[in-house]
Coordinates of N, CA and C in Angstrom, one line a residue:
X8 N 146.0 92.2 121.5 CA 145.3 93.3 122.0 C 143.8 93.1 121.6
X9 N 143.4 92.9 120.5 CA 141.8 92.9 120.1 C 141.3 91.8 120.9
X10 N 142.3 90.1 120.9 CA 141.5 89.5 122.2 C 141.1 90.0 123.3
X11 N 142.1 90.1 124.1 CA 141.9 90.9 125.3 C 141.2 91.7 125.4
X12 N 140.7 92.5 124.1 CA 139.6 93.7 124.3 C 138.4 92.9 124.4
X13 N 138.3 91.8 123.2 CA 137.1 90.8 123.3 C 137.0 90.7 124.7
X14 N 137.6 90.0 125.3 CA 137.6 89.4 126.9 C 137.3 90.2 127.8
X15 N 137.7 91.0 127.9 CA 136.8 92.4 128.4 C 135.6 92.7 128.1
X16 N 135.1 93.3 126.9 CA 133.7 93.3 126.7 C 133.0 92.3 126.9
X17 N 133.3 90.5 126.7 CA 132.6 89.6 127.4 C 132.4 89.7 128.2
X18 N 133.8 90.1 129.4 CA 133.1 89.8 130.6 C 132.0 90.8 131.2
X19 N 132.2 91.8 130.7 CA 130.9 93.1 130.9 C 129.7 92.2 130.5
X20 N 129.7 91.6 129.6 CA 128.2 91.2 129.1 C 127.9 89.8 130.4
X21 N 129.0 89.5 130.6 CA 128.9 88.0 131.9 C 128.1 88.6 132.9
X22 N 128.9 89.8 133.1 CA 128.2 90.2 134.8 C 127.3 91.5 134.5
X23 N 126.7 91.3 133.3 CA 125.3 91.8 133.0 C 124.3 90.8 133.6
X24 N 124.7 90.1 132.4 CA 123.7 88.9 132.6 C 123.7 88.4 134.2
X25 N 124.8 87.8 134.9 CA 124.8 87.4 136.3 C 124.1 88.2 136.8
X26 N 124.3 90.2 137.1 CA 123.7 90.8 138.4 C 122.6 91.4 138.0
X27 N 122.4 91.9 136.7 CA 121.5 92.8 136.2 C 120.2 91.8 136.1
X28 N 120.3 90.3 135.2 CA 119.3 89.6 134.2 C 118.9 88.9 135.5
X29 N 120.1 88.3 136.4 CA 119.7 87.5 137.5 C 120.2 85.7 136.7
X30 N 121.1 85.9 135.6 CA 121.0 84.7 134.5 C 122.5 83.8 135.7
X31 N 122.1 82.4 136.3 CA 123.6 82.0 136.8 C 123.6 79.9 136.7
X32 N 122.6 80.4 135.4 CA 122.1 78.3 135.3 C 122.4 78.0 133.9
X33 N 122.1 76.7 133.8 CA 122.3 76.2 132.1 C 121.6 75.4 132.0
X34 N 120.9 75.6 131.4 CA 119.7 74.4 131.2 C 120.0 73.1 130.2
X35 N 120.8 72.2 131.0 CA 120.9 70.6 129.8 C 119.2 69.7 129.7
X36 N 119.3 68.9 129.0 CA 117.7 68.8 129.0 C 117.7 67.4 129.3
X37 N 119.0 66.5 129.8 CA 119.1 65.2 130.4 C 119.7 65.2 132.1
X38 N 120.2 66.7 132.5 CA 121.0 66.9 133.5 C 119.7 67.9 134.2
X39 N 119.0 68.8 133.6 CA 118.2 69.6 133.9 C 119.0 71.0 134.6
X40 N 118.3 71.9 135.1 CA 118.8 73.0 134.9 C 120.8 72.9 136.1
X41 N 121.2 73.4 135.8 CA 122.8 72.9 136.6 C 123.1 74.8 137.2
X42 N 122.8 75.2 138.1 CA 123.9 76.7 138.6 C 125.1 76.7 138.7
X43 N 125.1 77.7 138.1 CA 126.9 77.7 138.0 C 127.4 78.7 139.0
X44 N 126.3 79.7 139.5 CA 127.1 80.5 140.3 C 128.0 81.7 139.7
X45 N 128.6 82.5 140.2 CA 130.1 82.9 139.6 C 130.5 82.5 138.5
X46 N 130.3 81.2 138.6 CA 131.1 81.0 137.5 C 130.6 80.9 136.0
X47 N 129.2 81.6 135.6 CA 128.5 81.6 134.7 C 128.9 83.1 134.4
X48 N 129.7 83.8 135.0 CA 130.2 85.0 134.4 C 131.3 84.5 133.6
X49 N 132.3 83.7 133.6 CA 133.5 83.1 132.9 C 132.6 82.3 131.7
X50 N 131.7 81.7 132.2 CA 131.4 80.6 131.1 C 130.6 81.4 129.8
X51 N 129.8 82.2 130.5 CA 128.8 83.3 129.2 C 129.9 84.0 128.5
X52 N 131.4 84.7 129.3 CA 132.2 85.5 128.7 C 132.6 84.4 127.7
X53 N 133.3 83.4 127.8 CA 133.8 81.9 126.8 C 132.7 81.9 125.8
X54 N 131.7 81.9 126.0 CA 130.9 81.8 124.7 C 131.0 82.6 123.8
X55 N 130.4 84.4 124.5 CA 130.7 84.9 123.8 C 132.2 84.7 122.6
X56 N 133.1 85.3 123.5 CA 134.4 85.1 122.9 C 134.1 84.0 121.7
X57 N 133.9 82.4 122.0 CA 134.1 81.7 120.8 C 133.4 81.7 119.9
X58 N 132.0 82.3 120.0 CA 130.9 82.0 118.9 C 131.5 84.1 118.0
X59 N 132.0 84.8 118.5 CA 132.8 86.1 117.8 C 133.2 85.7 117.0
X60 N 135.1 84.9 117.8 CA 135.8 84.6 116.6 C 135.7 83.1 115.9
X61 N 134.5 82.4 116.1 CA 134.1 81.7 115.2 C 133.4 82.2 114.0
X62 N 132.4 83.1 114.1 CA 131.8 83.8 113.1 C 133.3 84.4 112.0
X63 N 133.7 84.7 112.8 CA 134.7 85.7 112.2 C 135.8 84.9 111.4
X64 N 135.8 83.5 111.6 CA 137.0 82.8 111.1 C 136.3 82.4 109.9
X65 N 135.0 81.9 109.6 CA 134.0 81.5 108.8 C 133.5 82.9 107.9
X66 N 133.6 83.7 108.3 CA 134.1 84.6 107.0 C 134.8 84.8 106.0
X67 N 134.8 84.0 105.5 CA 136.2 83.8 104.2 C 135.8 83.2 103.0
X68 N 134.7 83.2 102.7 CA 134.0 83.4 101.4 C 132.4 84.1 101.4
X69 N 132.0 84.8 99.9 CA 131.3 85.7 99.8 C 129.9 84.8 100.2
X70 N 128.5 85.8 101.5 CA 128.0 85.3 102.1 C 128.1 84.3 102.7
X71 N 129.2 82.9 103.1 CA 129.3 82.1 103.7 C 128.7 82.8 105.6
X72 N 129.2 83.3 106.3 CA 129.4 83.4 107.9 C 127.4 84.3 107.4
X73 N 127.6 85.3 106.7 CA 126.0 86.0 106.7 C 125.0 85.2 106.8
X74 N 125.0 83.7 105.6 CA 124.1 83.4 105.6 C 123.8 82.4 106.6
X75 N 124.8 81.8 106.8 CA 124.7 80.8 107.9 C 123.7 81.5 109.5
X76 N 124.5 82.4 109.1 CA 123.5 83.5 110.2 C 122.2 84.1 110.4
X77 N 122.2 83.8 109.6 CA 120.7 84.3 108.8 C 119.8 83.4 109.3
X78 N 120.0 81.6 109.1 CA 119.2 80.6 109.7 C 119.7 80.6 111.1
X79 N 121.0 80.8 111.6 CA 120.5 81.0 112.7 C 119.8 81.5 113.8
X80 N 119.6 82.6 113.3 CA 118.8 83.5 113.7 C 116.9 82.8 113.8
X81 N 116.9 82.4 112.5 CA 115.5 82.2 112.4 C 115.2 80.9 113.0
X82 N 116.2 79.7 113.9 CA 115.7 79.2 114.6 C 115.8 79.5 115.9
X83 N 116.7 80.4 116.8 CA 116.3 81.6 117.5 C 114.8 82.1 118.0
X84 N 114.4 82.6 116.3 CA 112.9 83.2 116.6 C 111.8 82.3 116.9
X85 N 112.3 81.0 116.3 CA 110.9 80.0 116.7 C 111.4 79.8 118.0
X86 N 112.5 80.0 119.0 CA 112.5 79.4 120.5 C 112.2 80.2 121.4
X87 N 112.3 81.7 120.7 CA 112.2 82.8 121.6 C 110.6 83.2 121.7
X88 N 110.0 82.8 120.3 CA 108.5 82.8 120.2 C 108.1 82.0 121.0
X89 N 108.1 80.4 121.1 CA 108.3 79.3 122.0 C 108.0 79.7 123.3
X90 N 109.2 80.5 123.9 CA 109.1 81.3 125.5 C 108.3 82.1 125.5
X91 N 107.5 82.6 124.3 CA 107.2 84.0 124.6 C 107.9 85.0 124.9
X92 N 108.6 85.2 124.8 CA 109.4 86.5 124.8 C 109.8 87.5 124.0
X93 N 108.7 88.3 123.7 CA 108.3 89.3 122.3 C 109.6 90.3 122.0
X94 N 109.8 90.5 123.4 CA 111.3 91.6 123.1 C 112.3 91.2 122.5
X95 N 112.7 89.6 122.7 CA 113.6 89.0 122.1 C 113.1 88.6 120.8
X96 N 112.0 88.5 120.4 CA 111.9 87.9 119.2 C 111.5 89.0 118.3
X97 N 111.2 90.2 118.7 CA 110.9 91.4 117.7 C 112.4 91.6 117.3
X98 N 113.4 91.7 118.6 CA 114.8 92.3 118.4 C 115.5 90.7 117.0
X99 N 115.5 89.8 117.3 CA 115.7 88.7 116.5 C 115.0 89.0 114.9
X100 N 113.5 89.5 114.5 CA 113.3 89.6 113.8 C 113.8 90.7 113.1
X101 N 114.0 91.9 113.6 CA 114.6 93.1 113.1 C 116.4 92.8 112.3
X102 N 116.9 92.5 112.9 CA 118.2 91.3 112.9 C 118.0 91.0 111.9
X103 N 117.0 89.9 111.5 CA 116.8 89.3 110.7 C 116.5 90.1 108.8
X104 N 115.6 91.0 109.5 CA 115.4 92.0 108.4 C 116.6 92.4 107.6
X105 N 117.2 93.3 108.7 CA 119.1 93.8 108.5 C 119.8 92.9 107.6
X106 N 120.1 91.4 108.1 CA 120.8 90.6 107.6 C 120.6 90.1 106.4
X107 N 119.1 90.1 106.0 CA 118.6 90.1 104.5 C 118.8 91.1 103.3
X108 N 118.8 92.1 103.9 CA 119.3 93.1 102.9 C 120.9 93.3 103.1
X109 N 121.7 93.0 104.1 CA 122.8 93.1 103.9 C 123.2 91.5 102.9
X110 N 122.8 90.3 103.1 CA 122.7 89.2 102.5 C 122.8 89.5 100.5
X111 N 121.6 90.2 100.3 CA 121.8 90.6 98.9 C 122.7 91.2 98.6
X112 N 123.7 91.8 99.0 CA 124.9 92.1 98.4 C 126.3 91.9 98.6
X113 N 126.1 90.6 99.6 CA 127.3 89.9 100.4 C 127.1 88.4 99.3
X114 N 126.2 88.3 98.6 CA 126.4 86.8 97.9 C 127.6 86.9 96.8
X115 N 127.6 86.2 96.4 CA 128.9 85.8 95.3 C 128.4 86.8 94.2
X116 N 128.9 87.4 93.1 CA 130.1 87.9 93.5 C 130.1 89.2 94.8
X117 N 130.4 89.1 96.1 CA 129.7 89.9 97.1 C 130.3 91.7 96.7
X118 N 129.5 92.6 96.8 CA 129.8 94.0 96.6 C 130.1 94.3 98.0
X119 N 129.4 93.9 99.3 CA 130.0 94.5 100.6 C 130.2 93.7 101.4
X120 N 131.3 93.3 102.1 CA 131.6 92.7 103.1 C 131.3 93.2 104.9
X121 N 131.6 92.4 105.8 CA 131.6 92.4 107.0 C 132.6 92.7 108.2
X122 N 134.0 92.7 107.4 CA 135.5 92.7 108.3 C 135.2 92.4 109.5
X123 N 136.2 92.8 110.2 CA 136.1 92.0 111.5 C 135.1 92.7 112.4
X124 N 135.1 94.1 111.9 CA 134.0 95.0 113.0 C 132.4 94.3 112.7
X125 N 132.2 93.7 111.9 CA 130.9 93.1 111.5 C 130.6 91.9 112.1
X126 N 131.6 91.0 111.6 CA 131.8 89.4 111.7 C 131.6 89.1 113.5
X127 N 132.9 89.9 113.7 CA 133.1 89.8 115.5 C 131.9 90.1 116.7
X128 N 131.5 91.4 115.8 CA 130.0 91.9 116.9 C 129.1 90.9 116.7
X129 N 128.6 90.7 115.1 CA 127.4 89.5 114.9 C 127.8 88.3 115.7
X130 N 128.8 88.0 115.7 CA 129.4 86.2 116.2 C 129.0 86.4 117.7
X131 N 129.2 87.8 118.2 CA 129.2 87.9 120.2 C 127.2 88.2 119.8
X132 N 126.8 88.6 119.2 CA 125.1 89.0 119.2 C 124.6 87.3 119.1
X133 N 125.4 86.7 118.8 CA 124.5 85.1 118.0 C 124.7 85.0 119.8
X134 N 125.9 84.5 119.9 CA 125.9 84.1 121.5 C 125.0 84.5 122.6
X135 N 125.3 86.0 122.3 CA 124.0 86.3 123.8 C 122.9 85.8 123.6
X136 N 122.3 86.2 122.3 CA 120.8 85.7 121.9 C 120.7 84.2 122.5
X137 N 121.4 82.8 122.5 CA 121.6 81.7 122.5 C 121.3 82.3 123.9
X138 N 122.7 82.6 124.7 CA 122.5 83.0 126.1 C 121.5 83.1 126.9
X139 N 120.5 84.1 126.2 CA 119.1 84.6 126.5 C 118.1 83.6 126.7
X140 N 118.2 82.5 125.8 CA 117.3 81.9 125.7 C 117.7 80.3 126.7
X141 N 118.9 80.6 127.4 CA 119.2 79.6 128.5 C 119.2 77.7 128.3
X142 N 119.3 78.1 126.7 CA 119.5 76.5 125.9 C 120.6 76.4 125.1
X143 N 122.0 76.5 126.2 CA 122.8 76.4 125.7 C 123.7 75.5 124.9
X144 N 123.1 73.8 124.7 CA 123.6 72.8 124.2 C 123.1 72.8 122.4
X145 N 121.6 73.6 122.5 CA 121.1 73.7 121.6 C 121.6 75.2 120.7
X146 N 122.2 76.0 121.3 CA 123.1 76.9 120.7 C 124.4 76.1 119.7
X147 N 124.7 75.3 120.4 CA 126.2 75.0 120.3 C 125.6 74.1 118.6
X148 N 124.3 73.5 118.5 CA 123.8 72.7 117.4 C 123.5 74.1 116.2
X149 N 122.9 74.5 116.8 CA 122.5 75.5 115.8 C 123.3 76.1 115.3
X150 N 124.3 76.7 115.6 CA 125.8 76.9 115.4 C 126.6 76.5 114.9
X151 N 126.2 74.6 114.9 CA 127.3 73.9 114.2 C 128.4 74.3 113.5
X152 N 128.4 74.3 112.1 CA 129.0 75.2 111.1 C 129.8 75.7 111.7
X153 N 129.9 77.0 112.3 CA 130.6 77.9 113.0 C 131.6 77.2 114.0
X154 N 131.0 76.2 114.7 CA 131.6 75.4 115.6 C 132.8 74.6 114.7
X155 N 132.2 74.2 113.6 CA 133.3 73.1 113.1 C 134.5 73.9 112.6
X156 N 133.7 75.1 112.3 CA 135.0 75.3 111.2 C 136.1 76.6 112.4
X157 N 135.8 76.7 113.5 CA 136.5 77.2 114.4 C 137.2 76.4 115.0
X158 N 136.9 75.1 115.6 CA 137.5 73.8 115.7 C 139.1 73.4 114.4
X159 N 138.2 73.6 113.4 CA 139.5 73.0 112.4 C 140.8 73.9 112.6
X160 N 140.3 75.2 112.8 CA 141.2 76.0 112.9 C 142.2 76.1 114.4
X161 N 141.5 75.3 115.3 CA 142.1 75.7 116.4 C 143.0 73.9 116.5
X162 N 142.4 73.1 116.0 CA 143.2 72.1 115.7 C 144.9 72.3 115.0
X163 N 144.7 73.0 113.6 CA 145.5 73.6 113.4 C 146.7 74.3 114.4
X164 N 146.0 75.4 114.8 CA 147.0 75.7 115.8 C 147.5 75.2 116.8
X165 N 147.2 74.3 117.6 CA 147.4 73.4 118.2 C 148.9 72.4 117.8
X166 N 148.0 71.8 116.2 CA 149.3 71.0 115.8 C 151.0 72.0 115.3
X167 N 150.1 73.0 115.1 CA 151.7 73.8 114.8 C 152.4 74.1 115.8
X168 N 151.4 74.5 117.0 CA 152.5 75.1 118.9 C 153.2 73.9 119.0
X169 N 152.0 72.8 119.5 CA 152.7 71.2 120.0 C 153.6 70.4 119.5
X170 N 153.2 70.0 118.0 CA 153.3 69.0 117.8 C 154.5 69.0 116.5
X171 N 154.6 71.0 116.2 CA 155.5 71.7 115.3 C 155.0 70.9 113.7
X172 N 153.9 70.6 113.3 CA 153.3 70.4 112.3 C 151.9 70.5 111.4
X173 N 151.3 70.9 110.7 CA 150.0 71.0 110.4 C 149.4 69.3 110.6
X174 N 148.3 69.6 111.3 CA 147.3 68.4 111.6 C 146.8 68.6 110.3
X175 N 146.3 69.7 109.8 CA 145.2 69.2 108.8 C 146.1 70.1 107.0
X176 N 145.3 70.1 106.2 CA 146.2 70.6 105.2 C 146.0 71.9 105.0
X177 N 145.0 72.3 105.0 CA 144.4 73.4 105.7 C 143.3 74.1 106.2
X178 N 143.7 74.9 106.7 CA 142.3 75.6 107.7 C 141.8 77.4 107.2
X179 N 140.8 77.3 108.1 CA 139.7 76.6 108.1 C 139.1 75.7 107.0
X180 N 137.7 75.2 107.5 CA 137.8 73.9 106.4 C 137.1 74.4 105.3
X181 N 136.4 75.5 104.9 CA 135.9 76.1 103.9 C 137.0 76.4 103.2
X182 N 138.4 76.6 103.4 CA 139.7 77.0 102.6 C 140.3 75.4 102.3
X183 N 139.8 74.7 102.9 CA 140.1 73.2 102.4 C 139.7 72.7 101.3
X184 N 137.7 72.8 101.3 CA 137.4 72.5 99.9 C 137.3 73.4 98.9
X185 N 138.1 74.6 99.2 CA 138.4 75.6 98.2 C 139.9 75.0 97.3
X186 N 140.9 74.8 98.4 CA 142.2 74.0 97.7 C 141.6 72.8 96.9
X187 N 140.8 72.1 97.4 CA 139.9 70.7 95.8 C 139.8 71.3 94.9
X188 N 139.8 72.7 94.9 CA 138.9 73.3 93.2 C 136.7 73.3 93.6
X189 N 136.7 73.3 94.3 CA 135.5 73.7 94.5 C 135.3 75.0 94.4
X190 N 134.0 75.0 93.4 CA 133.9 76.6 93.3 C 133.0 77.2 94.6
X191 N 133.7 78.8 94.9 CA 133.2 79.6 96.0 C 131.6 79.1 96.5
X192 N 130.4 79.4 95.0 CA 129.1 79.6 95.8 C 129.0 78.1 95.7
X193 N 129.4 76.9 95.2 CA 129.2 75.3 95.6 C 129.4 75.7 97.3
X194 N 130.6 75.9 97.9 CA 131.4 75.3 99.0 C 130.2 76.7 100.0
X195 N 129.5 77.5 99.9 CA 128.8 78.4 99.9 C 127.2 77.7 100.4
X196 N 126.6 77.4 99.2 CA 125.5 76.5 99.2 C 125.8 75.2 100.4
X197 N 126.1 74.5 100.2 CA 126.3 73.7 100.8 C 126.7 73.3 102.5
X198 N 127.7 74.6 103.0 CA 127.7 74.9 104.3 C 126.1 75.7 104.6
X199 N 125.5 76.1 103.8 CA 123.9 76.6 104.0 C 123.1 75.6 104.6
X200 N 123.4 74.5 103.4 CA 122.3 73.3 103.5 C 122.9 72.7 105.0
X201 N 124.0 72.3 105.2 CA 124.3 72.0 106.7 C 123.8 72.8 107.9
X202 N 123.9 73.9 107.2 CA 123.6 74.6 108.7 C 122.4 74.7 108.9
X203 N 121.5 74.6 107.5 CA 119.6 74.3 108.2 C 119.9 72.6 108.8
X204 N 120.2 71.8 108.7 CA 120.1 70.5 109.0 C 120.7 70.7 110.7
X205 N 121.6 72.0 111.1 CA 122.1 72.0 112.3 C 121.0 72.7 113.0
X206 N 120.2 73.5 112.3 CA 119.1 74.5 112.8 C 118.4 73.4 113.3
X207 N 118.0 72.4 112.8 CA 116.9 71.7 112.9 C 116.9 70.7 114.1
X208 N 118.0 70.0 113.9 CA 118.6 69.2 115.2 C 118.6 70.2 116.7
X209 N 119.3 71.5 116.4 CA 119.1 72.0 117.2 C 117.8 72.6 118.0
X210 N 116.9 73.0 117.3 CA 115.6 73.4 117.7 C 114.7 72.1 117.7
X211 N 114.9 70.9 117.4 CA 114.6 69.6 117.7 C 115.0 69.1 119.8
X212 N 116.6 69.8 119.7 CA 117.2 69.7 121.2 C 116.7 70.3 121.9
X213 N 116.1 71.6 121.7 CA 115.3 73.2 122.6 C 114.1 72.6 122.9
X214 N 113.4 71.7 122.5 CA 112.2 71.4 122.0 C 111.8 69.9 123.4
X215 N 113.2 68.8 123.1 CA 112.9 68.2 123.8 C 112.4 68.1 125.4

């Protein structure tokens, strides 16, 4: 039920964007801009949806999915600044503000969390933003993190429907190097440090 709600509200936000924004292209930066037509109402809905419950799967230790978000966001603001586009990048910085003070009390040991009503909205807010800014390969970098560890998990699932066994030992992979004995803010810090290195590649890709 909550998918299918997701899938619904994406596609409202699809055929925003298609009839209201006039949005029905994807800008690759070796293929150049590609129209999708129609079918950029399916494809914006899919994003949405994965970059949700990717946020939302990457919630599973204190500030991990916040802060990762946090740099997302702020390479975001240098693309949206980039375009010029003040509305987007006031609304990105406001965001930004929010996320900082919600950040100080989501770090280890965290006093407030995000559940799914937090995780799921923020994960579909990353996406449109990405959306907005019509550099969608460079989303997918800046994102990374989120991408991987939604991946591991759907690998997972995968091997348990198909294959009737776990592929991996377990998922997601932040619960992987939690099973090593790695402590929370190590395995914490460190998906940080990845995810500026993904910021950067990524807004390196927007750039080109």
């Amino acid at each position: 039920q909550k998918f299918l709600i997701q899938w619904i509200l994406a596609l409202v936000i699809g055929v925003v964007f298609y009839f209201q924004l006039g949005y029905s292209f994807v800008y690759v930066h070796w293929l150049g801009q590609i129209t999708l037509g129609l079918v950029f109402i399916l494809f914006s809905a899919f994003i949405v949806v994965a970059f949700a419950n990717a946020f939302n799967i990457s919630d599973g230790l204190d500030g991990l999915s916040s802060g990762l978000f946090l740099i997302s966001l702020m390479a975001f603001l240098v693309i949206s600044h980039s375009m010029l586009d003040s509305f987007l990048a006031i609304f990105i910085a406001i965001l930004i503000g929010s996320v900082l003070a919600f950040l100080y009390f989501n770090v280890y040991p965290a006093r407030i969390w995000l559940g799914d009503v937090g995780s799921l909205s923020l994960g579909a807010v990353l996406a449109v933003i990405g959306l907005l800014t019509g550099k969608i390969p460079a989303v997918g970098l800046i994102g990374g993190v989120f991408v991987i560890e939604v991946a591991s998990s759907l690998i997972q699932i995968l091997g348990k429907k198909y294959l009737g066994r776990k592929l991996l030992p377990i998922a997601p992979l932040h619960l992987y190097f939690q099973k090593k004995g790695w402590e929370e803010p190590k395995i914490v810090m460190r998906a940080w440090l990845l995810g500026i290195l993904f910021a950067m590649l990524g807004l390196y890709l927007a750039f080109l």
